[in-house]
PDB file of C-alpha atoms and ligand atoms in Angstrom:
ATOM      1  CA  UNK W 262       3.607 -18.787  11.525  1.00  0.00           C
ATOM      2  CA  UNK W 263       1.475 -21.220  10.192  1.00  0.00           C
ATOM      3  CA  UNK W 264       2.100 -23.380   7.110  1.00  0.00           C
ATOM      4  CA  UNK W 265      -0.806 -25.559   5.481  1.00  0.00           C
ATOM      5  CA  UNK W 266       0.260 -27.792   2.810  1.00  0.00           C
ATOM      6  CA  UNK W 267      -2.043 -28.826   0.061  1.00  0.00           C
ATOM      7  CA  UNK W 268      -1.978 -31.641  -2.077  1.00  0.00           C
ATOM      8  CA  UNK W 269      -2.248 -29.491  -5.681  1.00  0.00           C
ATOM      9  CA  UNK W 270      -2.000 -26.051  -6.934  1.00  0.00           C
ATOM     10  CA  UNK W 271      -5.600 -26.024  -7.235  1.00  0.00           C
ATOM     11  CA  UNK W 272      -5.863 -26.728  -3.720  1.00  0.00           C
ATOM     12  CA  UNK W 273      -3.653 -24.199  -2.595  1.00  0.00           C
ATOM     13  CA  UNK W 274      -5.256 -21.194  -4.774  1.00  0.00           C
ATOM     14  CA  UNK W 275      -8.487 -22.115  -3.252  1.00  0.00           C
ATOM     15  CA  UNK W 276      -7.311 -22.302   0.534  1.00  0.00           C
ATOM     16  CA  UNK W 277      -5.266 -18.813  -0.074  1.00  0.00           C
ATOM     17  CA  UNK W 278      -8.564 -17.739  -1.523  1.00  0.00           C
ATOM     18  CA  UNK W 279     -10.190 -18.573   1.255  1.00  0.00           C
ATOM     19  CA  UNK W 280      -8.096 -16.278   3.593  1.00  0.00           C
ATOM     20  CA  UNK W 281      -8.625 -13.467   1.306  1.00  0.00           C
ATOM     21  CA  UNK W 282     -12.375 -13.921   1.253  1.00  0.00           C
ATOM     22  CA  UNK W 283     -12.645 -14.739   4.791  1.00  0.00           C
ATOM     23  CA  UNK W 284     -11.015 -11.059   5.520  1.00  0.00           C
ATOM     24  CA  UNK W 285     -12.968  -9.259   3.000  1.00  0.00           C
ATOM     25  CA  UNK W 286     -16.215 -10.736   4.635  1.00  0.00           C
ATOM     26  CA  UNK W 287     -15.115  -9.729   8.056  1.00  0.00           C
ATOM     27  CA  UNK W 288     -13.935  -6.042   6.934  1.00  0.00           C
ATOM     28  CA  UNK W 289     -15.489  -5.413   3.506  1.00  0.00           C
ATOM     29  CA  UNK W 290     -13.218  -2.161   3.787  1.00  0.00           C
ATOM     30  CA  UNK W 291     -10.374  -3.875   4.047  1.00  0.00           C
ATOM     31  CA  UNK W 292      -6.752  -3.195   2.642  1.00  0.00           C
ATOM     32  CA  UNK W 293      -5.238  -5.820   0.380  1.00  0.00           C
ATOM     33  CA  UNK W 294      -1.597  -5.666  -0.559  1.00  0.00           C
ATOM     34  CA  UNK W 295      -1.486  -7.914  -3.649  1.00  0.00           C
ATOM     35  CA  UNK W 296       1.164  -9.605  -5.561  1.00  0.00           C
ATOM     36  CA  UNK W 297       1.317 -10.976  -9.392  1.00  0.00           C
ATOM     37  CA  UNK W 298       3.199 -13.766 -11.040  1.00  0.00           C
ATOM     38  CA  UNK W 299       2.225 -17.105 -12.009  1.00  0.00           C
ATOM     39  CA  UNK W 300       1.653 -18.518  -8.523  1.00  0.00           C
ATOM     40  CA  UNK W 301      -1.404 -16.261  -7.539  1.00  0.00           C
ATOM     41  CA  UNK W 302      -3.151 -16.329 -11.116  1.00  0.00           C
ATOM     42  CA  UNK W 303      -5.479 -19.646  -9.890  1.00  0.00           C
ATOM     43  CA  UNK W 304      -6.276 -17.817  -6.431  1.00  0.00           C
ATOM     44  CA  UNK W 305      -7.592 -14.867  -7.986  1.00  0.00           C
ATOM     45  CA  UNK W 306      -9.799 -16.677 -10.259  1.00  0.00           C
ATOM     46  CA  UNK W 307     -10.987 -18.430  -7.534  1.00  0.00           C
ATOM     47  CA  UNK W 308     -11.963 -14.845  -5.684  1.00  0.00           C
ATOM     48  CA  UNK W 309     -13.646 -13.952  -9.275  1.00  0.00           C
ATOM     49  CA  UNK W 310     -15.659 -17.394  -8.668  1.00  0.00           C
ATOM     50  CA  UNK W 311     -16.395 -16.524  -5.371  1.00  0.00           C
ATOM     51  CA  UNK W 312     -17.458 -12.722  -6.762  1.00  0.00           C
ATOM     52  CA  UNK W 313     -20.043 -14.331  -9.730  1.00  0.00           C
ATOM     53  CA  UNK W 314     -21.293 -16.710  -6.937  1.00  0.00           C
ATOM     54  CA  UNK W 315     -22.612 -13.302  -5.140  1.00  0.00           C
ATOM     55  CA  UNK W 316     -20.429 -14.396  -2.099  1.00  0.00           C
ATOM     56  CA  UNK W 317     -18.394 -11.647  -1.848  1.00  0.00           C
ATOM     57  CA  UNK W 318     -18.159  -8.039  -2.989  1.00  0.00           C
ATOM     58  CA  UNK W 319     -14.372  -5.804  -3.023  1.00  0.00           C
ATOM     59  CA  UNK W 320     -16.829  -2.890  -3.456  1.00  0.00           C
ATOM     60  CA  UNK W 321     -15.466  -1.056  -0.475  1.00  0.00           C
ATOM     61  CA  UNK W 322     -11.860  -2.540  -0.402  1.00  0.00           C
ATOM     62  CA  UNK W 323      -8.357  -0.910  -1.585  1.00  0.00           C
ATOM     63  CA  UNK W 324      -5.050  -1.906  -2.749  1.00  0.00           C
ATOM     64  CA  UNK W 325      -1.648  -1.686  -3.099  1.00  0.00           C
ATOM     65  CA  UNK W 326       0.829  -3.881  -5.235  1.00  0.00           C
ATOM     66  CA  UNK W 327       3.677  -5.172  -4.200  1.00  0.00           C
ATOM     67  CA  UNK W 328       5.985  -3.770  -7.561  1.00  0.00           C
ATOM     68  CA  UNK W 329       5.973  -2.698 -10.801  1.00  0.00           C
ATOM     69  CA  UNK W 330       8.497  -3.173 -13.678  1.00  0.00           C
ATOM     70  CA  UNK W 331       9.808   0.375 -14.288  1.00  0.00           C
ATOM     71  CA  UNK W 332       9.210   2.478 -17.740  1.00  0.00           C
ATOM     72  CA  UNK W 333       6.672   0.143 -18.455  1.00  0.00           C
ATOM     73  CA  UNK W 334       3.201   2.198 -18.883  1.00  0.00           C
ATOM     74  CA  UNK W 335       0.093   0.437 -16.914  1.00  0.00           C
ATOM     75  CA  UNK W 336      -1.342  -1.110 -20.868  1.00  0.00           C
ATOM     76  CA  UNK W 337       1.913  -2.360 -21.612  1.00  0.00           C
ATOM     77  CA  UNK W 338       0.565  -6.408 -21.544  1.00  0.00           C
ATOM     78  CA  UNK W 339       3.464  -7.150 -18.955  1.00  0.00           C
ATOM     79  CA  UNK W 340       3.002  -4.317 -16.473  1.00  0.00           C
ATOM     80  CA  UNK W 341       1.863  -5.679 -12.763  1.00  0.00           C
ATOM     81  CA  UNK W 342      -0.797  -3.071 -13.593  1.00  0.00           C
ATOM     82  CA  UNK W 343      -2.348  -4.909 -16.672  1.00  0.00           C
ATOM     83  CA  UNK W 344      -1.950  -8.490 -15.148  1.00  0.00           C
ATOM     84  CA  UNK W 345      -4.352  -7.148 -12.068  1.00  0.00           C
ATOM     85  CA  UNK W 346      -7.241  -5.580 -14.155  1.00  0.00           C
ATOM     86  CA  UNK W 347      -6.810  -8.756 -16.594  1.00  0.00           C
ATOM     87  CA  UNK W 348      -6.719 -11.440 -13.523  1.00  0.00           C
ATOM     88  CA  UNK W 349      -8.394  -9.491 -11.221  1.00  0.00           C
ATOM     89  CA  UNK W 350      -9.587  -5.703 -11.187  1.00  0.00           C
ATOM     90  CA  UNK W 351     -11.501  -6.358 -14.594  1.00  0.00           C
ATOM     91  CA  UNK W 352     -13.886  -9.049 -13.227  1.00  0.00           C
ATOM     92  CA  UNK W 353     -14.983  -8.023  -9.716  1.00  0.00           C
ATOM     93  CA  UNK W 354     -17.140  -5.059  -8.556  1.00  0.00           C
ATOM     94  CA  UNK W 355     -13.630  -3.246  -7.221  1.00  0.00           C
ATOM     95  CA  UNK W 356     -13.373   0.819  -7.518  1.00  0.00           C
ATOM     96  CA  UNK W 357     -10.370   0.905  -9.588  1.00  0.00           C
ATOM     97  CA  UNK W 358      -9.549   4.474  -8.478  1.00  0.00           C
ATOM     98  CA  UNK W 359      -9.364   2.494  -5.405  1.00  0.00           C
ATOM     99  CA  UNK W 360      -6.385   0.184  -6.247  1.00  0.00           C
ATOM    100  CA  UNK W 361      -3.185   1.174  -6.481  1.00  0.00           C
ATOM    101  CA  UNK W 362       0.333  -0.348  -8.248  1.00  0.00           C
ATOM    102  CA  UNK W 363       3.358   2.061  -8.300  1.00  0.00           C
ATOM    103  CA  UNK W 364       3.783   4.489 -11.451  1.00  0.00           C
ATOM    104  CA  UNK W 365       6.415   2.060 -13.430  1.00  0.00           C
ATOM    105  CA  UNK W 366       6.876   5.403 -15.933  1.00  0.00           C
ATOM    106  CA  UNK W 367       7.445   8.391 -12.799  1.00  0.00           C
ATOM    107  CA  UNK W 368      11.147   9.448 -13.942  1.00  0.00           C
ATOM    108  CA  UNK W 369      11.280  10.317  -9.897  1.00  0.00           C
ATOM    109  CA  UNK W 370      11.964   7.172  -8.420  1.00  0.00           C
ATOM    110  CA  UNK W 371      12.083   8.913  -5.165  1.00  0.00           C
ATOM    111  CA  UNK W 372       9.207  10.720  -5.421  1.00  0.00           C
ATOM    112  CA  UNK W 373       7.269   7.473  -6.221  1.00  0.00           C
ATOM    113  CA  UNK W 374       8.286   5.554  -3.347  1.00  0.00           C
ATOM    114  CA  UNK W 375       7.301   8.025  -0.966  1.00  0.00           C
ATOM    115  CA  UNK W 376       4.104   9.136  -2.851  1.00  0.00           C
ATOM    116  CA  UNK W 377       3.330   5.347  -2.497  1.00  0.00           C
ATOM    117  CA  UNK W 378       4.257   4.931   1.038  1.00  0.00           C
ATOM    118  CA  UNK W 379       1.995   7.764   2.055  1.00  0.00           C
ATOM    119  CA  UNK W 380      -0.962   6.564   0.174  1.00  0.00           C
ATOM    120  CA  UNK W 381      -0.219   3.480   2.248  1.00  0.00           C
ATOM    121  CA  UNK W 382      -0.710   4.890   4.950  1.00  0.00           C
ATOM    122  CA  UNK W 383      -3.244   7.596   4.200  1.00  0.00           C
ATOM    123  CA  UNK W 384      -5.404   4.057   3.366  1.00  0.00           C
ATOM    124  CA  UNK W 385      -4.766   3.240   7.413  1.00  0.00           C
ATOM    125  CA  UNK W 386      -2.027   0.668   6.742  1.00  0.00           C
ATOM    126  CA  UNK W 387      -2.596  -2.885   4.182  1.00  0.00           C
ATOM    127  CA  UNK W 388      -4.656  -5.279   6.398  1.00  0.00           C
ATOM    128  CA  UNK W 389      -3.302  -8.436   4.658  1.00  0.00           C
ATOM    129  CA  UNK W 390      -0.408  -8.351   2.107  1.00  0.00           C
ATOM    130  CA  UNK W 391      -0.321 -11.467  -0.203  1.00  0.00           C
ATOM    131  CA  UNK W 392       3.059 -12.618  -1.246  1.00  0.00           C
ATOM    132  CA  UNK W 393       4.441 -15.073  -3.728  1.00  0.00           C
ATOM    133  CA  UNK W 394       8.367 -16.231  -3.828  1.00  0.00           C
ATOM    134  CA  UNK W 395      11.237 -15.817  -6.111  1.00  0.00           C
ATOM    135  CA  UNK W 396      13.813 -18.672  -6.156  1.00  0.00           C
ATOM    136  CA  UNK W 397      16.011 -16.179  -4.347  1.00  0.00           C
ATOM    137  CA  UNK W 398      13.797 -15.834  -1.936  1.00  0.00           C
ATOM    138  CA  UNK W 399      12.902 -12.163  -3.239  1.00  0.00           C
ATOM    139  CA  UNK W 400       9.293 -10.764  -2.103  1.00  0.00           C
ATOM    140  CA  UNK W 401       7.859  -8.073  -4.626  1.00  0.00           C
ATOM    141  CA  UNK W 402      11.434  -7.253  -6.065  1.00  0.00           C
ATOM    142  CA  UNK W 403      13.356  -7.368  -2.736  1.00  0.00           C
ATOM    143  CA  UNK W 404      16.246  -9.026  -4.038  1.00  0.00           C
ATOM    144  CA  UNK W 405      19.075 -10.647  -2.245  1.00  0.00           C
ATOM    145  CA  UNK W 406      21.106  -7.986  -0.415  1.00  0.00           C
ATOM    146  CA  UNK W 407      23.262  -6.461   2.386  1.00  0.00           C
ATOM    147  CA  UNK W 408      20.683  -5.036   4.185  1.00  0.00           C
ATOM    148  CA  UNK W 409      16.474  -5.376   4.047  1.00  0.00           C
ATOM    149  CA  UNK W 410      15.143  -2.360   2.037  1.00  0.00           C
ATOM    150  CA  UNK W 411      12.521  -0.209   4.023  1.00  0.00           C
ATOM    151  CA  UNK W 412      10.176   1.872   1.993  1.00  0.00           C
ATOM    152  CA  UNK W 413       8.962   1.710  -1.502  1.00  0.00           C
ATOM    153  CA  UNK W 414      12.223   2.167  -3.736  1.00  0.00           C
ATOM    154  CA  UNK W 415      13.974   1.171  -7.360  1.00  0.00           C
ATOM    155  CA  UNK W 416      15.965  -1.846  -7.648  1.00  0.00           C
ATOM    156  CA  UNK W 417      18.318  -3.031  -9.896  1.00  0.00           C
ATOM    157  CA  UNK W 418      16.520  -6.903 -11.178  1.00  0.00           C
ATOM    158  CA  UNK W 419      18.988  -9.738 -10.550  1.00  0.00           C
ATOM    159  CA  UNK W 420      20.469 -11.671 -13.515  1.00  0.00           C
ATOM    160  CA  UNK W 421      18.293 -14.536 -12.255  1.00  0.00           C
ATOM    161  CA  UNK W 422      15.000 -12.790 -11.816  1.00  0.00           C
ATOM    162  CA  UNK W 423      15.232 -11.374 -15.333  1.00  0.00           C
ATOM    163  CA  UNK W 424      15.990 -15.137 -16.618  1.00  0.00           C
ATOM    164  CA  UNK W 425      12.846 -16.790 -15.046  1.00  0.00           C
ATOM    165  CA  UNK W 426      10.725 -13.584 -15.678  1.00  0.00           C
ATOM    166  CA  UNK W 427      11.880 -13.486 -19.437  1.00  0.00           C
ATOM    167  CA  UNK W 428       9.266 -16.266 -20.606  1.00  0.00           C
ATOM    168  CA  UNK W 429       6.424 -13.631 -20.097  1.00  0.00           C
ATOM    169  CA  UNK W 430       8.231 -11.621 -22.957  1.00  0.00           C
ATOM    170  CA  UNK W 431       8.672 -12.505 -26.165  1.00  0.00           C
ATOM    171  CA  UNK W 432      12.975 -11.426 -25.584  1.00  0.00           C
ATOM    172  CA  UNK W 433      14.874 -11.315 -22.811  1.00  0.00           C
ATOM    173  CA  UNK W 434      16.004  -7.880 -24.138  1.00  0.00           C
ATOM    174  CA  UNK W 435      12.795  -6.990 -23.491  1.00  0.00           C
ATOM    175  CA  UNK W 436      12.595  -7.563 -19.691  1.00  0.00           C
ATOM    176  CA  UNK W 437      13.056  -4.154 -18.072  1.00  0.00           C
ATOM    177  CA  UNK W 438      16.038  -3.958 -16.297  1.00  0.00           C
ATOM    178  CA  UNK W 439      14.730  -2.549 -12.723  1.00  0.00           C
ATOM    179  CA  UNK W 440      11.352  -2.099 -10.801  1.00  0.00           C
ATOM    180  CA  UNK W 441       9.458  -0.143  -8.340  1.00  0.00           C
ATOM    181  CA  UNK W 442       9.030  -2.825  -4.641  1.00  0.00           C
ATOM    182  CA  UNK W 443       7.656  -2.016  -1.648  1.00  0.00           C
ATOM    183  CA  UNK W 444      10.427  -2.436   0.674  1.00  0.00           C
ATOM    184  CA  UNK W 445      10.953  -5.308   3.349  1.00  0.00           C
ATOM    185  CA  UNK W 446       9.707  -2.976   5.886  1.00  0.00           C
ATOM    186  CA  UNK W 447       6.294  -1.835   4.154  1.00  0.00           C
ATOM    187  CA  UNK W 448       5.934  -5.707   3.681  1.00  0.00           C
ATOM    188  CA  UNK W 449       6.127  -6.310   7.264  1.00  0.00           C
ATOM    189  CA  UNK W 450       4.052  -3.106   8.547  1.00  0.00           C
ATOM    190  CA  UNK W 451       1.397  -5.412   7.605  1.00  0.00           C
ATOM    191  CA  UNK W 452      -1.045  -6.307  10.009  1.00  0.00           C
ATOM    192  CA  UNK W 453      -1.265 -10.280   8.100  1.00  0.00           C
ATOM    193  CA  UNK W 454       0.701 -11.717   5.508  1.00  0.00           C
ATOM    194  CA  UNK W 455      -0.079 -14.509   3.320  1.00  0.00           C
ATOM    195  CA  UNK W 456       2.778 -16.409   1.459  1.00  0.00           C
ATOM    196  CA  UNK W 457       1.482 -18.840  -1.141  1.00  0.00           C
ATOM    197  CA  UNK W 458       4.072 -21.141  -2.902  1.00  0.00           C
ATOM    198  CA  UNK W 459       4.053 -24.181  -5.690  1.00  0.00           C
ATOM    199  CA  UNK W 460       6.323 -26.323  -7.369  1.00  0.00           C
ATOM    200  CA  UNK W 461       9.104 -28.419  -6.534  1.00  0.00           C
ATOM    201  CA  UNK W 462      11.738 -25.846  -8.066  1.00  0.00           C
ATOM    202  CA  UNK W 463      10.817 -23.944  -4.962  1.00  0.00           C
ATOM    203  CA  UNK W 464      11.437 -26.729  -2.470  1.00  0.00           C
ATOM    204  CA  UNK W 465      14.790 -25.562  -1.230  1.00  0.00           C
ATOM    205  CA  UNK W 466      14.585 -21.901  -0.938  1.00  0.00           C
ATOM    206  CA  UNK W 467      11.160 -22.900   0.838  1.00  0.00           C
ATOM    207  CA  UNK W 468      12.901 -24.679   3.167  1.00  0.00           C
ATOM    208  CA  UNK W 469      15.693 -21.780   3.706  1.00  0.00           C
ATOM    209  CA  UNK W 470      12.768 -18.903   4.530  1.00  0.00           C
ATOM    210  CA  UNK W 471      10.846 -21.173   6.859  1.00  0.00           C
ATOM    211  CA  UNK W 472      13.633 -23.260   8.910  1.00  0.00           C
ATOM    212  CA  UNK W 473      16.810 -20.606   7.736  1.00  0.00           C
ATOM    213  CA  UNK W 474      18.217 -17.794   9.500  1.00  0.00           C
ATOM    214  CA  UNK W 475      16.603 -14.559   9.474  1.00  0.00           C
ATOM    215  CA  UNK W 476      18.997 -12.454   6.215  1.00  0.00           C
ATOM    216  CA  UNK W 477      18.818 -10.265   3.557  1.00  0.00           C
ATOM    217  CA  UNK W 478      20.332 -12.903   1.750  1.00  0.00           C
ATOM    218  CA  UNK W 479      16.989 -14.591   1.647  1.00  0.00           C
ATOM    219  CA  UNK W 480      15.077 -11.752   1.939  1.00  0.00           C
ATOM    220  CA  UNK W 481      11.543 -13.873   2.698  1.00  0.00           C
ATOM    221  CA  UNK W 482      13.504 -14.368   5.929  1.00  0.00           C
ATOM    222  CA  UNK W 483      12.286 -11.651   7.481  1.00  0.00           C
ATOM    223  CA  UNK W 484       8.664 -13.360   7.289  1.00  0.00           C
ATOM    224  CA  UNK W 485      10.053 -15.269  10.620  1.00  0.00           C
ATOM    225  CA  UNK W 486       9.537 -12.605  12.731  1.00  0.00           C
ATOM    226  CA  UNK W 487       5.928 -10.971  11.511  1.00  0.00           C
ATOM    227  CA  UNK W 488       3.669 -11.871  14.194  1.00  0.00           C
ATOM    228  CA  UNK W 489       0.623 -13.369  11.720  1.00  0.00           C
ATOM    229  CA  UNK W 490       2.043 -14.724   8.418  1.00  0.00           C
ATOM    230  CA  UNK W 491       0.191 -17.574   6.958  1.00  0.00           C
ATOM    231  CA  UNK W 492       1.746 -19.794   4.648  1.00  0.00           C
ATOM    232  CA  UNK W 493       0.089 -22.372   2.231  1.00  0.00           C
ATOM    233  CA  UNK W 494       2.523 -24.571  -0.306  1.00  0.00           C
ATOM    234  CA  UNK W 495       1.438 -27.445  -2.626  1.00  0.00           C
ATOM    235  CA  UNK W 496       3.153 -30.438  -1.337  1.00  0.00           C
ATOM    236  CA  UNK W 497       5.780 -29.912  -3.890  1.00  0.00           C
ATOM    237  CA  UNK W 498       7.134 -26.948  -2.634  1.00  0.00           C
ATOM    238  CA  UNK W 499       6.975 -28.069   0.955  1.00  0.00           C
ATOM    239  CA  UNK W 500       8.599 -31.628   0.500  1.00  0.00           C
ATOM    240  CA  UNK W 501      12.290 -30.459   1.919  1.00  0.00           C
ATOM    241  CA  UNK W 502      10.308 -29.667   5.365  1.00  0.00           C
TER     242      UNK W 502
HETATM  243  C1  GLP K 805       8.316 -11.956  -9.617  1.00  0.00           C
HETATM  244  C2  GLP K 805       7.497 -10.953  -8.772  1.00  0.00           C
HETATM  245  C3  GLP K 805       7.209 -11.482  -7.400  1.00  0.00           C
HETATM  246  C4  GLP K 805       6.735 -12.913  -7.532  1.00  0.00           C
HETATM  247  C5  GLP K 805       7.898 -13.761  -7.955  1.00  0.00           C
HETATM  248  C6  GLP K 805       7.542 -15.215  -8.207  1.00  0.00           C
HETATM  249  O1  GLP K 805       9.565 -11.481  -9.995  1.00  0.00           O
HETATM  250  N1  GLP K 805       8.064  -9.656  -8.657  1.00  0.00           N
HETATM  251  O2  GLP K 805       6.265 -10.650  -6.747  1.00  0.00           O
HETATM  252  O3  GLP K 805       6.258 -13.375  -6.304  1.00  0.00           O
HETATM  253  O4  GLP K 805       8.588 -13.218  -9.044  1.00  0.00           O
HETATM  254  O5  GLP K 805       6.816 -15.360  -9.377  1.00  0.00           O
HETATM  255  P1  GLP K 805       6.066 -16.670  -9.795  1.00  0.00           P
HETATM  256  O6  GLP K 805       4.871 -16.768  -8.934  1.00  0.00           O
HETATM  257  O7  GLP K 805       5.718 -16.471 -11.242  1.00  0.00           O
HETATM  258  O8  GLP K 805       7.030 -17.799  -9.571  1.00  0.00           O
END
């Protein structure tokens, strides 16, 4: 594993960025696993710089998403879906029959996950999966458990992930109530992942996936034992190491 700590968030986006573009200039037909929330928002913007500069092109690449809030349709303004083509999809020269985010409104959750698993692997396998972290240490919407999910499945959103994710809607009644995640396992099939973390909130459970023991508990855990994970905090999030 190795962890680069950067003195801002702007720092961070661009070194994560940096990654990214260095793989997409290596393998322009490349496989990108992607992630939303707030943490990735600045590297992407710094891949659409990087895109208007003329020093890269996603012309040829693919993608998957990590998850994807279920019933909500893909122009709903808080689908995963909408949040890549308006951060993203919308403002680089990438085939959007090309990228993919689960189906948040298939009534066959089953169905879904395995549809999504074999387009996965039909693709030849994600080449570099980006990842940001919940406080729980959930990745995509792997959320503290018994065991680490496999495949691409439903969960049921923790009382704590709907809290923090409520401020994106205008009600916490809103929030939807469970989501479409690749699974632990998809996550580390993987052939590079990339965890990108800021803020001092996220000191502690920082600290746990690094330096903790390997649980479902802390389901970022399982990052320990993927052969090439990169990691790159702000200095706020890696101050408890
Ligand atoms: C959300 C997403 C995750 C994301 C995490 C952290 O619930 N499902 O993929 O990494 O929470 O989000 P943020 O970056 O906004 O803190």
């Amino acid at each position: 594993m190795n962890v680069f700590v950067t003195d801002s968030y702007e720092e961070m986006s661009r070194a994560a960025a940096d990654v990214i573009a260095t793989l997409v200039a290596e393998k322009p037909d490349c496989v990108l696993g992607l992630a939303t929330g707030s943490t990735p928002i600045g590297l992407y913007a710094e891949l659409v710089k990087d895109y208007e500069a003329g020093k890269i092109s996603f012309a040829k690449v693919k993608s998957f998403n990590l998850d994807e809030y279920r019933g909500l349709p893909g122009d709903h303004d808080q689908s995963y879906r909408y949040f890549m083509n308006t951060n993203l999809f919308d403002h680089v020269d990438i085939d959007k029959a090309q990228t993919h985010v689960p189906d948040g409104t298939n009534p066959d959750a089953e169905a879904e996950g395995l549809a999504y698993e074999a387009a996965i692997e039909e693709a030849g396998g994600v080449d570099l999966q980006l990842l940001g972290l919940g406080h729980n240490g959930h990745i995509g919407f792997n959320e503290p458990a018994d065991d680490f999910p496999v495949i691409t499945h439903v969960v049921d959103l923790t009382e704590s992930t709907i809290n923090a994710n409520s401020r994106l809607f205008d009600s916490i009644d809103e929030v939807p109530r469970q989501a479409y995640t690749m699974g632990i396992g998809t996550i580390m099939k993987a052939r590079e992942i990339l965890l990108v973390v800021n803020g001092e909130g996220k000191a502690e459970i920082v600290r746990d996936v690094l330096t903790g023991p390997v649980t479902p508990r802390v389901p970022a855990s399982a990052l320990q034992l993927h052969p090439k994970v990169t990691v790159v905090l702000d200095k706020e999030a890696a101050k408890l190491l």
